[in-house]
Amino acid sequence: MTTTLSPTPTAGLDRAALLLDAFDGPGRLTLAQIVRRTGLPRSSAHRMLERLVQLRWLRREGRDYELGMRLFELGSLAVHQDRLHRAALPFLHELHRLTGHAVHLAVLEGIDVVYLEKIAGRFGVGLPSRVGGRQPAHCTSVGKVLLAHSPESVVDRVVEAGLPRSTRFSIDSPAAFRAELQKTRERGAAYDREEDLVGVSCVAVPVGTEDNVVAAISVCGPSSQIKLDHRLTAPIRMSAKGAWRNYMSTATPGAGRADRYSA
Amino acid sequence: MTTTLSPTPTAGLDRAALLLDAFDGPGRLTLAQIVRRTGLPRSSAHRMLERLVQLRWLRREGRDYELGMRLFELGSLAVHQDRLHRAALPFLHELHRLTGHAVHLAVLEGIDVVYLEKIAGRFGVGLPSRVGGRQPAHCTSVGKVLLAHSPESVVDRVVEAGLPRSTRFSIDSPAAFRAELQKTRERGAAYDREEDLVGVSCVAVPVGTEDNVVAAISVCGPSSQIKLDHRLTAPIRMSAKGAWRNYMSTATPGAGRADRYSA
C-alpha cells in the first residue's frame, strides 16, 4: 500500500477527527477495529494513530488504543475557559449546598443536551448525566426547558427523531410533547417526572433572557425528596439569574452572544 | 499566497495540534494572534481554523476563536473511559464524605501533575487544582508522592527545572527537596505544608504497588483543620488500596500496566 499525499491542507485533520470519533462509545479499540469503523486504509490509519499517540491525543496499551491525556487536558481547558461555565460555577455550588441535590449546567447541542457541569455527592454517581456527556434532550428537564425556548425547527427535529423513551414515564407522543413544552414555557421551568431515570425527578430553569436562552440549570434528586413546585424552582431561578448577570458583566462588546451556543 | 499540499498524511494533524496548543493559556485568540503564536502562514491557518470550527473543536465568537464543544466532549470521554479513574471514583467520593475535605486523583506528566478528578465543595473553588489542570509536581502533595516513587532521572529533571516556589513555604533547595522525597518514601505519604497555597495543607498517598505507582490520591483542606499525621493518612491509604484493588480486578491480561501513565 502506498502513502498518498493529502489533497488539501485539512485532509489530515479530517482523518484525525474521523479516527478520534471512532472512540466515542467503546473506549478502547485495536487497529483492526479502527480500520473497520473509519474505513481508512490500514497503513494510513496506523501512521495517523502512532502520530496521535506521540501527540498524547491517544494512548496505546498493548494492542489497544484509547483516548489520551492531551485530549483530556485540551477538553478540560475548553470548559475551564468557557465564560458561561465560569460565571455560573459559584451559583451552582451554592445551589448544591442549599438543596443538597445534584446540580447541572447544560447546553443544547443538536437534539441532545451536553452537561458543562455536574455538582453532586455520591447520589450523582448513579445518574446518567456526566460532565461532557450527552443525553437526549426530550427526556431531561434541562433539555425540555432549552427546547421550550428554541426555534420550532429544532423541536421538529427532536420530534422527527422519534422521541425514544428512557423510562415508561418518558413522553413519546409528539402532541403530548409539544403540550409539555408549552406548559414549560408558561411556568418558566421544566419538570422531569422520572422520564430519564425511574426514581429520579428534576426541575430546570433557563439561563438567559426570554429571546436569548443560552443554557439551563437543573436540580435532580430522589423523587421522594423533590417537590415539583415553586419551593424548589425559586432557588434555581435565583441561581440562573445570578449566573446570567455574572456572565453579562464579563461580556465582550460586539461578540455574537445570541449565537453562543447554537448547534 | 498559494495553498501547499501536505507533504505527509500527518502534516495536517500536526498543524491542528499546533493550532490547538496555542489556546493553552489565553483562552480566546484572534487570527492574527494565532498566526503569531504558531508561525503558520495566515491563509493556511485561517483555512484550518474554519475547518476546526466546522468540526466543533473550536468555536468562533465574532473575531475570536476559542476551544469548542467537541473537544470538550472528547476530553471528557478520555477520562470517563479511563479505567483507573473509574476504579477510583467511588473511593474518592467516600473519602470526601468521610473527611469533608477536597479530594484529588492525579498522575505525573513530565514534571507536572495532571488532576484526573477533584471532589470538593465550595472550598475547592479557591484551590489551584482543577480537573484536567496541571500543577508543578514539586509543590503539591500528589506530585511529591509520585516523584518519591519515580526513577531518579525524573527527579533530576524536576530539580534541573529550578524548583520554582509557589509560596514562601515551597521547598526550593535541591538537597532539601531530595531529603523531602526520602521522608515521603519512608512514611509512605507526602505532606504539603502550604507549599502550593498559603493556608492550605494536604496529605497524599500513592496508588499502586511499591514498584508500580500509577497515581496519587490527596486530601486538602484549611491548615487549621488538616492534621499531618496518621489520622488523616489512614483513610486516604484505605481509599488508595480500594481503588488499586478495583483497578486490578478489571485489568486486561498482557496490557503494559507499568507504562500506563509514563510521560
XYZ file of C-alpha atoms in Angstrom:
526
model
C 0.000 0.000 0.000
C 1.397 3.403 -0.918
C 1.216 6.556 1.127
C -0.979 9.101 -0.612
C -0.438 12.827 -0.303
C -3.204 14.745 1.416
C -5.133 16.535 -1.311
C -5.917 19.570 0.882
C -4.315 21.032 4.000
C -7.280 19.978 6.108
C -7.443 16.352 4.926
C -5.076 15.170 7.674
C -7.222 16.971 10.221
C -10.410 15.404 8.848
C -8.822 11.982 9.118
C -7.742 12.663 12.705
C -11.292 13.752 13.564
C -12.652 10.564 11.980
C -10.221 8.447 13.994
C -10.994 10.178 17.294
C -14.756 9.998 16.686
C -14.379 6.203 16.468
C -13.643 6.210 20.208
C -16.992 7.812 21.035
C -18.636 4.802 22.599
C -16.466 1.745 23.056
C -13.456 3.213 24.806
C -10.581 1.089 23.612
C -10.045 -0.197 20.096
C -7.492 -2.270 18.190
C -6.101 -1.158 14.822
C -8.390 -3.669 13.055
C -11.470 -2.277 14.821
C -10.469 1.287 13.983
C -9.951 0.424 10.308
C -13.396 -1.203 10.253
C -15.072 1.772 11.966
C -13.424 4.524 9.917
C -12.961 2.898 6.524
C -9.423 4.335 6.350
C -6.654 2.280 4.695
C -4.808 0.243 7.321
C -1.344 1.722 6.741
C -2.589 5.285 6.740
C -4.697 4.660 9.851
C -1.695 3.096 11.593
C 0.553 6.042 10.750
C -2.042 8.538 11.993
C -2.655 6.544 15.171
C 1.036 6.434 16.012
C 1.301 10.184 15.496
C -1.784 10.701 17.692
C -0.069 8.607 20.381
C 3.072 10.782 20.097
C 0.896 13.880 20.491
C -0.759 12.162 23.502
C -4.212 12.581 21.942
C -4.353 8.797 22.084
C -2.653 6.314 24.391
C -1.590 2.810 23.442
C -1.860 -0.035 25.934
C -0.541 -3.216 24.357
C -2.527 -3.580 21.112
C -5.342 -1.284 22.236
C -5.659 2.419 21.593
C -7.637 4.727 23.846
C -8.214 8.479 24.169
C -5.174 10.190 25.696
C -4.114 12.720 28.270
C -3.556 15.694 25.953
C -7.107 15.429 24.663
C -8.294 15.340 28.269
C -6.254 18.449 29.064
C -7.493 20.375 25.997
C -11.073 19.333 26.655
C -10.955 20.451 30.260
C -9.417 23.752 29.127
C -12.361 24.210 26.768
C -14.832 24.211 29.656
C -12.492 25.989 32.093
C -12.057 28.853 29.606
C -15.796 28.908 28.910
C -17.104 32.227 30.178
C -20.591 30.918 30.892
C -19.266 27.988 32.919
C -17.052 30.288 34.927
C -19.870 32.771 35.528
C -22.255 30.042 36.712
C -19.914 27.916 38.838
C -20.219 29.720 42.215
C -24.021 29.769 41.867
C -24.098 26.043 41.080
C -22.056 25.259 44.197
C -24.334 27.448 46.307
C -27.424 25.750 44.847
C -25.979 22.326 45.655
C -25.159 23.421 49.215
C -28.649 24.842 49.633
C -30.657 21.943 48.218
C -28.332 19.013 48.906
C -29.261 17.602 45.494
C -27.385 17.114 42.205
C -26.992 20.345 40.224
C -26.370 20.504 36.443
C -25.449 23.169 33.924
C -26.251 22.075 30.368
C -26.493 23.406 26.824
C -28.341 22.183 23.740
C -26.270 20.527 21.003
C -28.461 19.479 18.116
C -31.177 17.307 19.663
C -29.088 16.392 22.710
C -28.037 18.215 25.839
C -24.370 18.323 26.836
C -23.561 18.782 30.513
C -20.991 21.512 31.182
C -21.031 20.913 34.938
C -22.428 18.488 37.468
C -22.122 19.067 41.190
C -23.342 16.114 43.159
C -22.458 13.867 46.024
C -22.400 10.093 45.819
C -26.029 10.133 44.684
C -24.836 11.780 41.477
C -22.709 8.753 40.537
C -25.888 6.805 39.768
C -27.337 9.483 37.469
C -26.989 9.117 33.678
C -25.537 12.650 33.437
C -21.806 13.327 33.433
C -19.643 16.344 32.673
C -19.090 16.398 28.894
C -21.708 13.698 28.394
C -24.789 13.768 26.169
C -28.406 12.835 26.855
C -31.392 13.022 24.507
C -32.833 16.484 25.204
C -36.504 15.443 25.272
C -36.164 13.162 28.340
C -34.368 15.628 30.592
C -35.553 18.738 32.416
C -32.617 20.804 31.083
C -33.403 19.607 27.550
C -37.111 20.385 27.843
C -36.507 23.891 29.122
C -33.954 24.539 26.354
C -36.304 23.158 23.669
C -39.154 25.265 25.056
C -37.023 28.311 24.206
C -35.709 27.029 20.866
C -36.976 27.749 17.326
C -39.822 25.478 16.198
C -37.456 23.864 13.659
C -35.327 22.438 16.475
C -38.373 20.951 18.190
C -39.429 19.482 14.826
C -36.055 17.725 14.534
C -36.450 16.264 18.030
C -39.945 15.005 17.210
C -38.790 13.613 13.842
C -36.050 11.669 15.648
C -38.916 9.706 17.234
C -38.866 10.719 20.926
C -37.295 7.417 22.089
C -38.267 6.522 25.655
C -35.776 6.185 28.504
C -38.391 5.010 31.032
C -42.085 4.198 30.994
C -42.670 7.814 32.089
C -40.912 9.382 29.085
C -43.198 11.434 26.847
C -43.206 9.742 23.430
C -46.237 11.271 21.740
C -45.478 14.363 19.592
C -48.708 16.094 20.665
C -48.095 15.464 24.358
C -44.501 16.562 23.971
C -45.425 19.859 22.301
C -48.040 20.465 25.022
C -45.348 19.762 27.640
C -43.069 22.392 26.072
C -45.958 24.875 26.103
C -46.525 24.215 29.819
C -42.787 24.559 30.402
C -42.802 27.986 28.745
C -45.800 29.108 30.809
C -44.329 28.098 34.148
C -40.775 29.114 33.178
C -39.453 25.787 34.422
C -39.330 22.187 33.192
C -40.197 19.205 35.349
C -38.786 15.748 34.743
C -41.012 13.156 36.454
C -38.804 10.070 36.227
C -38.686 10.466 32.435
C -34.934 9.832 32.226
C -34.406 7.507 35.193
C -37.007 5.811 37.379
C -36.923 7.162 40.926
C -35.286 10.469 39.970
C -37.086 13.781 39.441
C -35.644 17.106 38.295
C -36.523 20.767 37.894
C -34.762 23.007 35.356
C -34.907 26.704 34.524
C -33.386 28.644 31.619
C -30.285 30.830 31.850
C -30.554 33.995 29.754
C -33.316 36.289 28.586
C -36.680 35.466 27.017
C -35.253 35.645 23.479
C -31.706 34.505 24.250
C -31.587 31.372 26.389
C -28.015 30.046 26.373
C -28.118 27.239 28.951
C -30.206 25.558 31.642
C -29.650 24.766 35.309
C -31.336 21.772 36.947
C -31.628 20.175 40.360
C -32.159 16.396 40.472
C -32.821 14.094 43.365
C -34.798 11.074 44.550
C -38.471 11.590 43.626
C -39.453 11.209 47.276
C -37.423 14.328 48.125
C -38.058 16.504 45.058
C -41.202 18.637 45.186
C -42.097 19.744 41.668
C -43.298 23.241 42.580
C -42.149 26.785 43.276
C -40.335 25.879 46.510
C -37.566 24.226 44.518
C -37.963 26.356 41.385
C -37.374 29.638 43.262
C -33.768 28.986 44.383
C -32.865 27.514 40.968
C -34.232 30.643 39.314
C -32.138 32.789 41.684
C -29.023 30.844 40.656
C -29.840 31.193 36.961
C -30.335 34.939 37.382
C -27.053 35.277 39.263
C -25.182 33.226 36.663
C -26.636 35.288 33.811
C -25.833 38.621 35.496
C -22.295 37.408 36.156
C -21.963 36.232 32.550
C -23.229 39.503 31.065
C -20.933 41.577 33.259
C -17.932 39.894 31.593
C -19.323 40.035 28.034
C -17.135 41.260 25.163
C -18.921 44.135 23.391
C -19.844 43.174 19.859
C -19.339 39.436 20.257
C -22.271 37.433 18.892
C -23.728 36.233 22.153
C -27.010 35.106 20.722
C -25.142 32.552 18.594
C -23.091 31.488 21.565
C -24.459 28.002 21.950
C -26.336 27.455 18.744
C -25.766 23.959 17.433
C -0.465 33.036 -1.204
C -0.853 29.557 -2.687
C -2.184 26.511 -0.894
C 0.570 23.962 -0.404
C -0.058 20.240 -0.369
C 0.652 18.484 2.895
C 3.902 16.587 2.417
C 2.843 13.692 4.685
C -0.511 12.349 5.824
C 0.133 13.548 9.372
C 1.151 17.119 8.464
C -2.442 18.367 8.693
C -2.759 16.723 12.067
C 0.479 18.285 13.286
C -0.749 21.683 12.218
C -4.076 21.146 14.000
C -2.199 20.159 17.176
C -0.045 23.298 16.876
C -3.155 25.449 16.477
C -4.976 23.890 19.432
C -1.886 24.106 21.653
C -1.930 27.880 21.061
C -5.095 28.024 23.183
C -3.326 26.540 26.206
C -3.237 29.648 28.355
C -5.019 32.691 26.982
C -8.424 31.233 26.142
C -9.586 33.254 23.150
C -7.432 34.353 20.264
C -7.842 36.296 17.020
C -6.468 35.009 13.721
C -3.558 37.481 13.973
C -2.658 36.226 17.459
C -2.846 32.607 16.323
C -0.592 33.298 13.322
C 1.908 34.976 15.650
C 1.837 32.117 18.161
C 2.058 29.239 15.678
C 4.179 30.716 12.882
C 1.761 29.217 10.326
C 1.006 31.132 7.099
C -2.103 33.258 7.563
C -4.174 31.692 4.756
C -3.365 28.150 5.814
C -4.073 28.956 9.478
C -7.387 30.529 8.513
C -8.435 27.508 6.462
C -7.530 25.121 9.283
C -9.310 27.275 11.856
C -12.503 27.348 9.842
C -12.395 23.566 9.466
C -11.775 23.211 13.217
C -14.854 25.387 13.809
C -16.916 23.141 11.492
C -15.707 20.111 13.439
C -16.627 21.990 16.664
C -13.108 21.565 18.022
C -13.032 25.351 18.048
C -15.817 27.906 18.353
C -15.829 31.355 16.803
C -17.343 34.319 18.601
C -17.089 37.412 16.424
C -13.404 37.639 15.526
C -12.241 35.471 18.391
C -11.639 31.740 18.332
C -11.886 29.549 21.443
C -11.783 25.829 22.245
C -15.010 24.126 21.238
C -17.636 21.702 22.413
C -16.450 18.602 20.529
C -13.022 18.885 22.120
C -14.729 19.154 25.498
C -16.798 16.046 24.745
C -13.799 14.011 23.550
C -11.698 15.149 26.500
C -14.364 14.192 28.998
C -14.711 10.815 27.261
C -10.962 10.305 27.720
C -11.261 10.479 31.490
C -14.661 8.771 31.631
C -13.250 5.786 29.706
C -10.114 5.782 31.852
C -10.114 2.536 33.810
C -8.136 3.943 36.728
C -10.475 6.927 37.082
C -13.485 4.653 37.033
C -11.956 2.247 39.555
C -11.070 5.070 41.949
C -14.203 7.219 41.714
C -16.406 5.575 44.386
C -13.480 5.590 46.833
C -12.824 9.278 46.173
C -16.459 10.137 46.888
C -16.364 8.089 50.082
C -13.135 9.798 51.177
C -14.691 13.204 50.572
C -17.789 12.254 52.556
C -15.643 10.907 55.391
C -13.188 13.802 55.680
C -15.283 16.701 54.395
C -12.195 17.995 52.580
C -11.176 18.322 48.929
C -10.095 15.002 47.391
C -7.863 14.687 44.293
C -6.753 11.894 41.976
C -3.659 12.868 39.989
C -0.989 11.396 37.705
C 2.516 12.536 36.800
C 3.006 14.044 33.321
C 6.623 15.033 32.811
C 7.491 17.321 35.732
C 3.860 18.295 36.347
C 0.882 16.585 37.879
C -2.422 16.426 35.999
C -5.618 16.102 38.048
C -7.948 13.354 36.809
C -10.567 14.097 39.461
C -11.342 16.657 42.133
C -14.192 16.216 44.557
C -14.687 19.275 46.683
C -17.305 21.624 47.979
C -17.154 25.391 47.619
C -13.779 25.376 49.398
C -12.371 23.581 46.366
C -13.169 26.513 44.063
C -10.363 28.502 45.685
C -7.752 25.765 45.211
C -5.316 25.961 42.280
C -6.205 22.387 41.234
C -8.850 21.635 38.608
C -9.870 18.531 36.679
C -7.587 18.326 33.635
C -5.343 21.059 35.017
C -1.593 20.950 35.640
C 0.461 21.995 38.638
C 4.244 21.792 39.101
C 4.732 18.402 40.768
C 7.262 19.525 43.381
C 4.886 21.933 45.192
C 1.995 19.502 45.613
C 1.499 16.501 47.865
C 0.361 14.312 44.949
C 3.426 15.384 42.966
C 5.814 14.700 45.829
C 4.441 11.227 46.452
C 4.590 10.416 42.715
C 8.174 11.750 42.431
C 9.175 9.764 45.528
C 8.223 6.629 43.556
C 9.704 7.756 40.212
C 13.093 6.927 38.658
C 15.933 9.225 39.782
C 16.076 10.678 36.239
C 12.586 12.157 36.638
C 13.551 13.782 39.953
C 16.693 15.149 38.275
C 14.537 16.819 35.592
C 12.364 18.418 38.266
C 15.423 19.735 40.122
C 17.012 20.971 36.868
C 13.826 22.930 36.118
C 14.746 25.013 39.170
C 12.079 24.139 41.782
C 10.182 27.439 41.350
C 8.353 28.492 44.524
C 4.596 28.883 44.734
C 4.642 30.213 48.311
C 7.280 31.106 50.889
C 6.874 27.550 52.227
C 7.750 25.825 48.920
C 10.926 23.746 49.065
C 13.358 25.295 46.578
C 16.693 23.775 47.599
C 17.653 20.587 45.695
C 19.137 18.972 48.822
C 16.094 19.744 50.957
C 13.807 18.535 48.168
C 15.620 15.195 47.814
C 15.507 14.769 51.597
C 11.762 15.505 51.489
C 11.246 12.759 48.891
C 13.229 10.348 51.082
C 10.995 11.171 54.067
C 7.949 10.765 51.831
C 9.101 7.261 50.828
C 9.736 6.310 54.458
C 6.343 7.414 55.713
C 4.510 6.270 52.559
C 2.738 9.613 52.332
C 3.579 13.165 51.244
C 2.669 16.248 53.252
C 2.162 19.658 51.684
C 2.533 22.340 54.337
C 1.184 25.380 52.483
C 3.794 24.840 49.757
C 1.312 25.372 46.925
C -1.139 27.807 48.539
C -0.832 29.643 51.862
C -3.436 28.422 54.328
C -3.939 25.045 52.663
C -2.334 21.743 53.706
C -2.583 18.354 52.004
C -1.728 14.698 52.511
C -1.184 12.324 49.559
C -0.553 8.602 49.234
C 0.416 6.520 46.197
C -1.982 4.273 44.258
C -0.351 1.039 43.109
C 2.397 -1.244 44.353
C 5.884 -0.408 45.601
C 7.385 -0.739 42.093
C 4.350 0.336 40.074
C 2.795 3.552 41.349
C 0.300 4.795 38.763
C -1.412 7.699 40.524
C -1.819 9.517 43.823
C -4.781 10.453 45.992
C -4.715 13.549 48.204
C -6.918 15.281 50.748
C -6.568 19.076 51.027
C -8.129 21.499 53.463
C -7.551 24.605 55.556
C -4.304 24.133 57.544
C -6.201 24.679 60.793
C -8.268 21.547 60.087
C -5.682 19.273 58.448
C -3.580 17.211 60.870
C -0.474 15.985 59.067
C -0.303 12.568 60.719
C -1.642 9.023 60.535
C -5.221 10.004 61.486
C -5.730 11.525 58.070
C -3.258 9.288 56.227
C -5.050 6.076 57.264
C -8.370 6.702 55.465
C -6.574 8.016 52.360
C -4.470 4.851 52.309
C -7.653 2.748 52.582
C -9.099 4.590 49.560
C -5.908 4.101 47.555
C -5.912 0.378 48.363
C -9.558 0.057 47.371
C -9.008 1.952 44.130
C -5.985 -0.197 43.242
C -7.793 -3.475 44.002
C -10.737 -2.307 41.916
C -8.412 -1.281 39.085
C -6.518 -4.581 39.084
C -9.709 -6.612 39.097
C -10.611 -5.046 35.733
C -7.110 -5.306 34.210
C -6.638 -6.691 30.692
C -4.135 -9.558 30.855
C -0.952 -8.717 28.981
C -1.552 -4.961 28.744
C 1.526 -2.947 29.742
C 0.271 -1.589 33.006
C 3.617 -0.379 34.303
C 3.847 2.048 31.376
C 0.301 3.144 31.935
C 0.995 6.695 32.980
C 4.594 7.186 31.976
C 5.150 10.596 30.416
